[in-house]
Short mmCIF file of C-alpha atoms and ligand atoms in Angstrom, two decimals:
data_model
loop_
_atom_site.label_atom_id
_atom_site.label_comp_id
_atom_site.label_asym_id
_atom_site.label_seq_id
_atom_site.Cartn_x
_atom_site.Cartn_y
_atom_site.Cartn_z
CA UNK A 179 0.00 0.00 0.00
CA UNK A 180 1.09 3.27 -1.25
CA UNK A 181 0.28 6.56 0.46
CA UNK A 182 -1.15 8.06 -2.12
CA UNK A 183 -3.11 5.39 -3.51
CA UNK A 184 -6.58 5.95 -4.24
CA UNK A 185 -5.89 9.49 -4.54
CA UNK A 186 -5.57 11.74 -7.46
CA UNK A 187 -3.08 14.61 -8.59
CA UNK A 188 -3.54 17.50 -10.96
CA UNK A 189 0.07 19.18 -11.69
CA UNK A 190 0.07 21.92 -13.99
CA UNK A 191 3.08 22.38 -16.61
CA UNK A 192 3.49 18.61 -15.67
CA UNK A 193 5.61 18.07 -19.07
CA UNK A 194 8.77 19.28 -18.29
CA UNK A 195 11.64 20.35 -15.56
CA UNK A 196 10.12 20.57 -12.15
CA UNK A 197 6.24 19.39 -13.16
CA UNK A 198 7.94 16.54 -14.41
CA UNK A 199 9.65 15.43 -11.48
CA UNK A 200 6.21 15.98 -9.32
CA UNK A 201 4.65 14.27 -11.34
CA UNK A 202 6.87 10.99 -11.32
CA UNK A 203 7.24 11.42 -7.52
CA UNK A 204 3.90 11.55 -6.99
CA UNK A 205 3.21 8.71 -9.46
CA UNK A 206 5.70 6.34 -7.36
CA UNK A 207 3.77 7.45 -4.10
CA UNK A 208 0.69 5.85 -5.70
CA UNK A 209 -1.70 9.22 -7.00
CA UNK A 210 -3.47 9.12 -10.37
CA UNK A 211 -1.58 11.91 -11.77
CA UNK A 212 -2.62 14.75 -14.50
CA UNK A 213 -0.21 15.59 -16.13
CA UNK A 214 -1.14 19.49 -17.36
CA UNK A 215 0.67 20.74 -20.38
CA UNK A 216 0.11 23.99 -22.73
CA UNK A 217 2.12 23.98 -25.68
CA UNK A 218 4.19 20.02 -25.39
CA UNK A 219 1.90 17.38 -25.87
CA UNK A 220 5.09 15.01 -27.33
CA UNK A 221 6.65 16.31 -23.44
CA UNK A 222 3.57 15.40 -21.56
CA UNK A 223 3.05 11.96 -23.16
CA UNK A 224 6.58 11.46 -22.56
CA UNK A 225 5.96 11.93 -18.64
CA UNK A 226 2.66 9.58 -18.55
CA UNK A 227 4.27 6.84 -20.71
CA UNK A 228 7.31 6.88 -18.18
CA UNK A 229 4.60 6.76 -15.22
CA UNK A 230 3.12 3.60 -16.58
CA UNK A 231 5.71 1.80 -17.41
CA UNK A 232 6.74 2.28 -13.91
CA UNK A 233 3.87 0.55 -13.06
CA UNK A 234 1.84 4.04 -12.32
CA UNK A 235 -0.88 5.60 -13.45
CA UNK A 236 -1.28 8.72 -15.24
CA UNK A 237 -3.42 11.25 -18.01
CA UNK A 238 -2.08 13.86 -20.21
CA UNK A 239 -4.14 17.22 -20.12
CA UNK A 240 -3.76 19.92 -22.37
CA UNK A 241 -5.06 23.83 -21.17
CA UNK A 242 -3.82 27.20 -20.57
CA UNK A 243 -3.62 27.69 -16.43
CA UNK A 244 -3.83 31.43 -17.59
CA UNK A 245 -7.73 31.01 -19.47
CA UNK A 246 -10.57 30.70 -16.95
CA UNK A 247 -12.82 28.93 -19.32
CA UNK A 248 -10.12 26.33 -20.34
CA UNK A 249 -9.32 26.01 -17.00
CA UNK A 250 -12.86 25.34 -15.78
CA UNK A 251 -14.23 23.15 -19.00
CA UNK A 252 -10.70 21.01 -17.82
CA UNK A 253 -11.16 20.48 -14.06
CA UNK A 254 -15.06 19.57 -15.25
CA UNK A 255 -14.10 16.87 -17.57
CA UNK A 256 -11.24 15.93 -14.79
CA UNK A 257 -13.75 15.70 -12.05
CA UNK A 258 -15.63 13.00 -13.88
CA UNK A 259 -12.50 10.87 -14.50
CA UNK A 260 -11.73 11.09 -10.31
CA UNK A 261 -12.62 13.79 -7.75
CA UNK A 262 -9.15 15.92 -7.44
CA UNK A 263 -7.07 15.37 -3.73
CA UNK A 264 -4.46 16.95 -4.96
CA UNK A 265 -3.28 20.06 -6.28
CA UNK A 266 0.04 21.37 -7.76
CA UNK A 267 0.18 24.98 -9.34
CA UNK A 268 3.82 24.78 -10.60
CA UNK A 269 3.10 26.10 -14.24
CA UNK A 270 4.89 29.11 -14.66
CA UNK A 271 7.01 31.25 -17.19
CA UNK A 272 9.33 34.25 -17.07
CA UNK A 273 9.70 37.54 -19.45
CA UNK A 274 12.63 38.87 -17.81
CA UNK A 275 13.39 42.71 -18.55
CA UNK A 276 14.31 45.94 -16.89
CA UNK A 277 11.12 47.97 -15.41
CA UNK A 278 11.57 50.77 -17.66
CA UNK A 279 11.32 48.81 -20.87
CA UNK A 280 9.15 45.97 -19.61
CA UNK A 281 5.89 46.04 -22.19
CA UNK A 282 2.52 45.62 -20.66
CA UNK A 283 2.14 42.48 -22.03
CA UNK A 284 5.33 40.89 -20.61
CA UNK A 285 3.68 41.96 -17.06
CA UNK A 286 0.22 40.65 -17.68
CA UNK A 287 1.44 37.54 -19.57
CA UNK A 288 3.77 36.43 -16.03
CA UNK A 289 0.95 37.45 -14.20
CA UNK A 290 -1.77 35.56 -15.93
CA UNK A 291 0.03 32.43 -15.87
CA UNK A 292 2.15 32.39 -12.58
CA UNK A 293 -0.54 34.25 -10.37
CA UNK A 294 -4.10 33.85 -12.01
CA UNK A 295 -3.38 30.81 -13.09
CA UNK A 296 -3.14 29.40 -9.55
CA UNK A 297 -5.83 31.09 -8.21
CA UNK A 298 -8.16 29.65 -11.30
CA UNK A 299 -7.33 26.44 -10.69
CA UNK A 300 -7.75 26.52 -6.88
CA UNK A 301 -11.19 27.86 -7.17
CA UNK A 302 -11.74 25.27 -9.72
CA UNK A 303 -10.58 22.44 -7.16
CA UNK A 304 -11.71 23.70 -3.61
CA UNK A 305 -15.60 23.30 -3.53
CA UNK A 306 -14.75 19.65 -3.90
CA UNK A 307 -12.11 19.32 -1.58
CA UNK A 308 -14.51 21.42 0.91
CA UNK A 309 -17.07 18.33 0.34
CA UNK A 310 -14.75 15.71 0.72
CA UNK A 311 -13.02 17.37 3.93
CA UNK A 312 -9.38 16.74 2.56
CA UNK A 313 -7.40 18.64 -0.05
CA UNK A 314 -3.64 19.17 -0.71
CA UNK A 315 -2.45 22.46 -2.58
CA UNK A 316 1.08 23.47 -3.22
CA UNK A 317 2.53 26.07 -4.87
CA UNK A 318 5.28 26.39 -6.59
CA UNK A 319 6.61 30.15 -5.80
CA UNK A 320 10.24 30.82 -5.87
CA UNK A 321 13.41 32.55 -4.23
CA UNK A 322 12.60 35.44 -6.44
CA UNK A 323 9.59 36.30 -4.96
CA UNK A 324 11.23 36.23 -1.78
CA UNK A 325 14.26 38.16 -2.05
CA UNK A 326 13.67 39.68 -5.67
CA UNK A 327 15.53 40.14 -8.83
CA UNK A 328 17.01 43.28 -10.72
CA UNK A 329 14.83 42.61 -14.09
CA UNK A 330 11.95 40.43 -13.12
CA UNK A 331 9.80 42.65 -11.39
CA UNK A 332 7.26 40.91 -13.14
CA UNK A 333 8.15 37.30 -11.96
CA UNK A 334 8.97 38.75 -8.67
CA UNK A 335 5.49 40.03 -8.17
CA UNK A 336 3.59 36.90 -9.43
CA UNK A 337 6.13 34.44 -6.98
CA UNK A 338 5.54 36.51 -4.12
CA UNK A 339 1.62 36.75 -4.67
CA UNK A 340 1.38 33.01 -4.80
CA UNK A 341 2.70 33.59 -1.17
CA UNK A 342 -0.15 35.99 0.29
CA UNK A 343 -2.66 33.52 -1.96
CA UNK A 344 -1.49 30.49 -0.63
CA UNK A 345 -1.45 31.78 3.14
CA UNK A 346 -4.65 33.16 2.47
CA UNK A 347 -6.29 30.43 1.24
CA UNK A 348 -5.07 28.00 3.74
CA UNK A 349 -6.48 30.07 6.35
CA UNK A 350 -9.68 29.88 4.68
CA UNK A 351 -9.52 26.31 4.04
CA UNK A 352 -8.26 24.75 6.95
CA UNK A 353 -11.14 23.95 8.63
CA UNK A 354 -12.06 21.68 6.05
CA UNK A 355 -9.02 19.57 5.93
CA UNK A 356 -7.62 21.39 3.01
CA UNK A 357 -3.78 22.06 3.50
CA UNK A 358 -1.96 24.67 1.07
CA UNK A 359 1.58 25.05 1.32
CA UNK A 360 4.24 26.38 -1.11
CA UNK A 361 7.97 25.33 -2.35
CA UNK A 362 10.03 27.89 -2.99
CA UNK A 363 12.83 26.72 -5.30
CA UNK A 364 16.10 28.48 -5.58
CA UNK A 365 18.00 27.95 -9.10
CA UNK A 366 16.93 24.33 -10.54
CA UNK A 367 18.29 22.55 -13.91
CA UNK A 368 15.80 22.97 -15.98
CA UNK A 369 14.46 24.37 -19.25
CA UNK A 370 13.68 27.62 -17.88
CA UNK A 371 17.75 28.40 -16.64
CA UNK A 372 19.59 26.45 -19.59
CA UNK A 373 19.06 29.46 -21.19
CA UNK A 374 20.97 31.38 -19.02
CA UNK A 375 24.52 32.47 -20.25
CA UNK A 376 27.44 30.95 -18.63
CA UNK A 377 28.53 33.79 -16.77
CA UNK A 378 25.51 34.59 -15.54
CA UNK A 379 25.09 30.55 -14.17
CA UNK A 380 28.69 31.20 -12.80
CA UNK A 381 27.23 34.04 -11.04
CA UNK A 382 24.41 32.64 -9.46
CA UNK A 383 26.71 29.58 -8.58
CA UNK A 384 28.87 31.97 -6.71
CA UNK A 385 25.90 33.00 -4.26
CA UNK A 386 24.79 29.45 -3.35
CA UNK A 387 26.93 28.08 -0.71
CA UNK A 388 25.92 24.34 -1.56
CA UNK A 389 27.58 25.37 -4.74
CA UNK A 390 25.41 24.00 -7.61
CA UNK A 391 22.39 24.34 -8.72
CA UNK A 392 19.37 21.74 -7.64
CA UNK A 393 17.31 19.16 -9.45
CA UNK A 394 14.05 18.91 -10.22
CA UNK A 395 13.41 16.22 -8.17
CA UNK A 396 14.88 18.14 -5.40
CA UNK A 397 12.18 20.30 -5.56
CA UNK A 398 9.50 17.18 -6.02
CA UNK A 399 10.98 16.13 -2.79
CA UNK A 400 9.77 18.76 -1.16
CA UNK A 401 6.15 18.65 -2.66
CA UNK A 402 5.87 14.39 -1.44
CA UNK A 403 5.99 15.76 1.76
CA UNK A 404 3.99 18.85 2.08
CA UNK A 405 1.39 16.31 0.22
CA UNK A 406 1.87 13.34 2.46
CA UNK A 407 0.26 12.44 5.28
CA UNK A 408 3.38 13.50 7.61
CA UNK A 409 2.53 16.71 6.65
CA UNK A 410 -0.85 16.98 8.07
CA UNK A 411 -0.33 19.69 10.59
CA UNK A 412 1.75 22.05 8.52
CA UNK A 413 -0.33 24.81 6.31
CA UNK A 414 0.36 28.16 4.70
CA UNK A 415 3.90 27.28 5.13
CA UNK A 416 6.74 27.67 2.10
CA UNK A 417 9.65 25.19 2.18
CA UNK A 418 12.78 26.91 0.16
CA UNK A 419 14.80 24.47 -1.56
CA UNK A 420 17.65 26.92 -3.13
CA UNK A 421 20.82 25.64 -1.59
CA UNK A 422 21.59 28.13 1.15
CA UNK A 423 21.36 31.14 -1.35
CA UNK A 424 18.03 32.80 0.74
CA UNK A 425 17.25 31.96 4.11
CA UNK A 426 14.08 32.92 4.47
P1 NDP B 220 10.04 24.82 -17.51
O1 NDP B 220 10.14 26.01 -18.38
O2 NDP B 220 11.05 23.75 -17.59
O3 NDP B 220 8.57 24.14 -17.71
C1 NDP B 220 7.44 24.95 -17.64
C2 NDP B 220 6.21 24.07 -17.60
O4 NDP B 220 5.06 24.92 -17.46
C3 NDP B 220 6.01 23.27 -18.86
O5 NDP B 220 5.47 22.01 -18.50
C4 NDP B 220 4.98 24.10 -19.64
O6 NDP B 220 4.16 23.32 -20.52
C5 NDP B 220 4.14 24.64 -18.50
N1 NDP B 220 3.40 25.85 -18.81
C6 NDP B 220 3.89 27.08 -19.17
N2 NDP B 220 2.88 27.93 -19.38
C7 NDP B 220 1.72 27.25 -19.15
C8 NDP B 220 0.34 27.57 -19.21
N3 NDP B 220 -0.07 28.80 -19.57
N4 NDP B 220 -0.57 26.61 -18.93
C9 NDP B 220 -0.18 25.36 -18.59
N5 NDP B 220 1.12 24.99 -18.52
C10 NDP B 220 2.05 25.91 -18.80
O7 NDP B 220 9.92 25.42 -16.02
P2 NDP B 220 10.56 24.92 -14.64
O8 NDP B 220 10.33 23.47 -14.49
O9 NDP B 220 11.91 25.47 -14.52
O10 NDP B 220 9.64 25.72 -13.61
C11 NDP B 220 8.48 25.17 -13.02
C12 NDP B 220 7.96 26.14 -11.97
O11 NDP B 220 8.99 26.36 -11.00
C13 NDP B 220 7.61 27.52 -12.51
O12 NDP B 220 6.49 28.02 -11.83
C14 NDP B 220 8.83 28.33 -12.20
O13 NDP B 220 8.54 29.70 -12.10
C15 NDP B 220 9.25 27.74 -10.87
N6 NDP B 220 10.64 27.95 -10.53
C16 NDP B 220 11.64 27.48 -11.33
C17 NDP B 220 12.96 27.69 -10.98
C18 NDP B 220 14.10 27.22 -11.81
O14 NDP B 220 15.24 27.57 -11.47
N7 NDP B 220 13.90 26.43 -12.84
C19 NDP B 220 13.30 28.42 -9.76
C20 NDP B 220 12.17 28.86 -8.99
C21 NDP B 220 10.89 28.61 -9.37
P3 NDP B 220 4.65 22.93 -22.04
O15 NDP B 220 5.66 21.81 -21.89
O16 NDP B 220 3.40 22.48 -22.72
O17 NDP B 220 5.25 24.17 -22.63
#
């Protein structure tokens, strides 16, 4: 017997880097997992045919965490497939650029997906989890919103939102056996900071006295907890995996 068996899992940008690594985590602890993609469906189908051949269990989903009516026509056709348990809103992007310059749409597009996109699919999950009187929800912030970033005012905003949403909403929902907890991840290997140049990974190597960047299944190590059972008395808290760089 698994821990998570019988449950389900919805992880958003489930296809690659860190949503990857959640998902196959959460897979191995026994969840039906959802694997949420936007843009990758060759990624996402990657992830589920991994799961099962593991011996897990697992769906590929495609919709934009950033449209409400995708969002809610998804987590209605979800709902009949298995009533959600669990919740991951790690779907996220950047648009880095200095204040000054930064167009409007570089702000709203961050926000929409990093910020609104967790709050639509919260709503979309939490009258059910109210019913059923348990619910896990993490989200997946980051050191940026905690200690921000020259050039990412927008990503900086949306990270640290997700932290006054998620302590918010775990007030509100823990009297229905709903946790929500965030991770806040410090610089991981993934698609999002390959694209960094060297010096600038040299850089950030420099600050982080464990000296190397993490993994995504660092980070997914952190989310099998908050979403365990262990875990049951611990809400509206953030967990920063970053290596010593913030110490929050
Ligand atoms: P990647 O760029 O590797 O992957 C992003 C994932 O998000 C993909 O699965 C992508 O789907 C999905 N996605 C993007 N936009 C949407 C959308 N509108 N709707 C649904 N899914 C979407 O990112 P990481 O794994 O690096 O980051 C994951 C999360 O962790 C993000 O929230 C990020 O901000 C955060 N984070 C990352 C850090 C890092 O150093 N990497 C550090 C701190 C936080 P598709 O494959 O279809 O494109």
């Amino acid at each position: 017997m698994k821990c998570l068996d019988g449950k389900t899992a919805v992880v958003t940008g489930g296809s690659r880097g860190i949503g990857r690594a959640v998902c196959l985590r959460l897979a191995a602890m026994g969840a039906l997992v959802v694997v949420n993609y936007v843009s990758r469906p060759d990624a996402a189908e990657e992830v589920v045919d991994k799961i099962v051949e593991n011996g897990g269990k697992a769906e590929a989903w495609q919709f934009n965490v950033a449209e409400s009516s995708e969002v809610m026509a998804a987590f209605k056709d979800i709902a009949k497939l298995a009533p959600v348990d669990i919740l991951v809103n790690n779907a996220g992007i950047t648009r880095d650029g200095l204040l000054a310059m930064m167009k409007e749409d570089a702000w709203d597009k961050v926000l929409d997906t990093n910020l609104k996109g967790a709050y639509l699919c919260m709503k979309a999950v939490s009258r059910a989890m109210m019913k059923s009187r348990w619910g896990r929800i993490v989200n997946i912030s980051s050191v940026i919103g905690f200690a921000g970033n020259g050039g990412q005012t927008n990503y900086a905003a949306a990270k640290a939102g997700l932290v006054g949403l998620t302590r918010s909403a775990a007030k509100e929902l823990a009297s229905r056996g709903i946790t929500v907890n965030g991770v806040a991840p410090g610089y991981i290997d993934t698609d999002m900071t390959r694209g960094l140049p060297e010096a600038v990974t040299e850089k950030i190597l420099a600050e982080i006295p464990l000296n190397s960047l993490g993994t995504p299944e660092d980070v997914a190590a952190a989310v099998a907890y908050l979403v365990s059972d262990d875990a049951g008395y611990v809400t509206g808290q953030f967990i920063h995996v970053n290596g010593g760089m913030f110490m929050g």
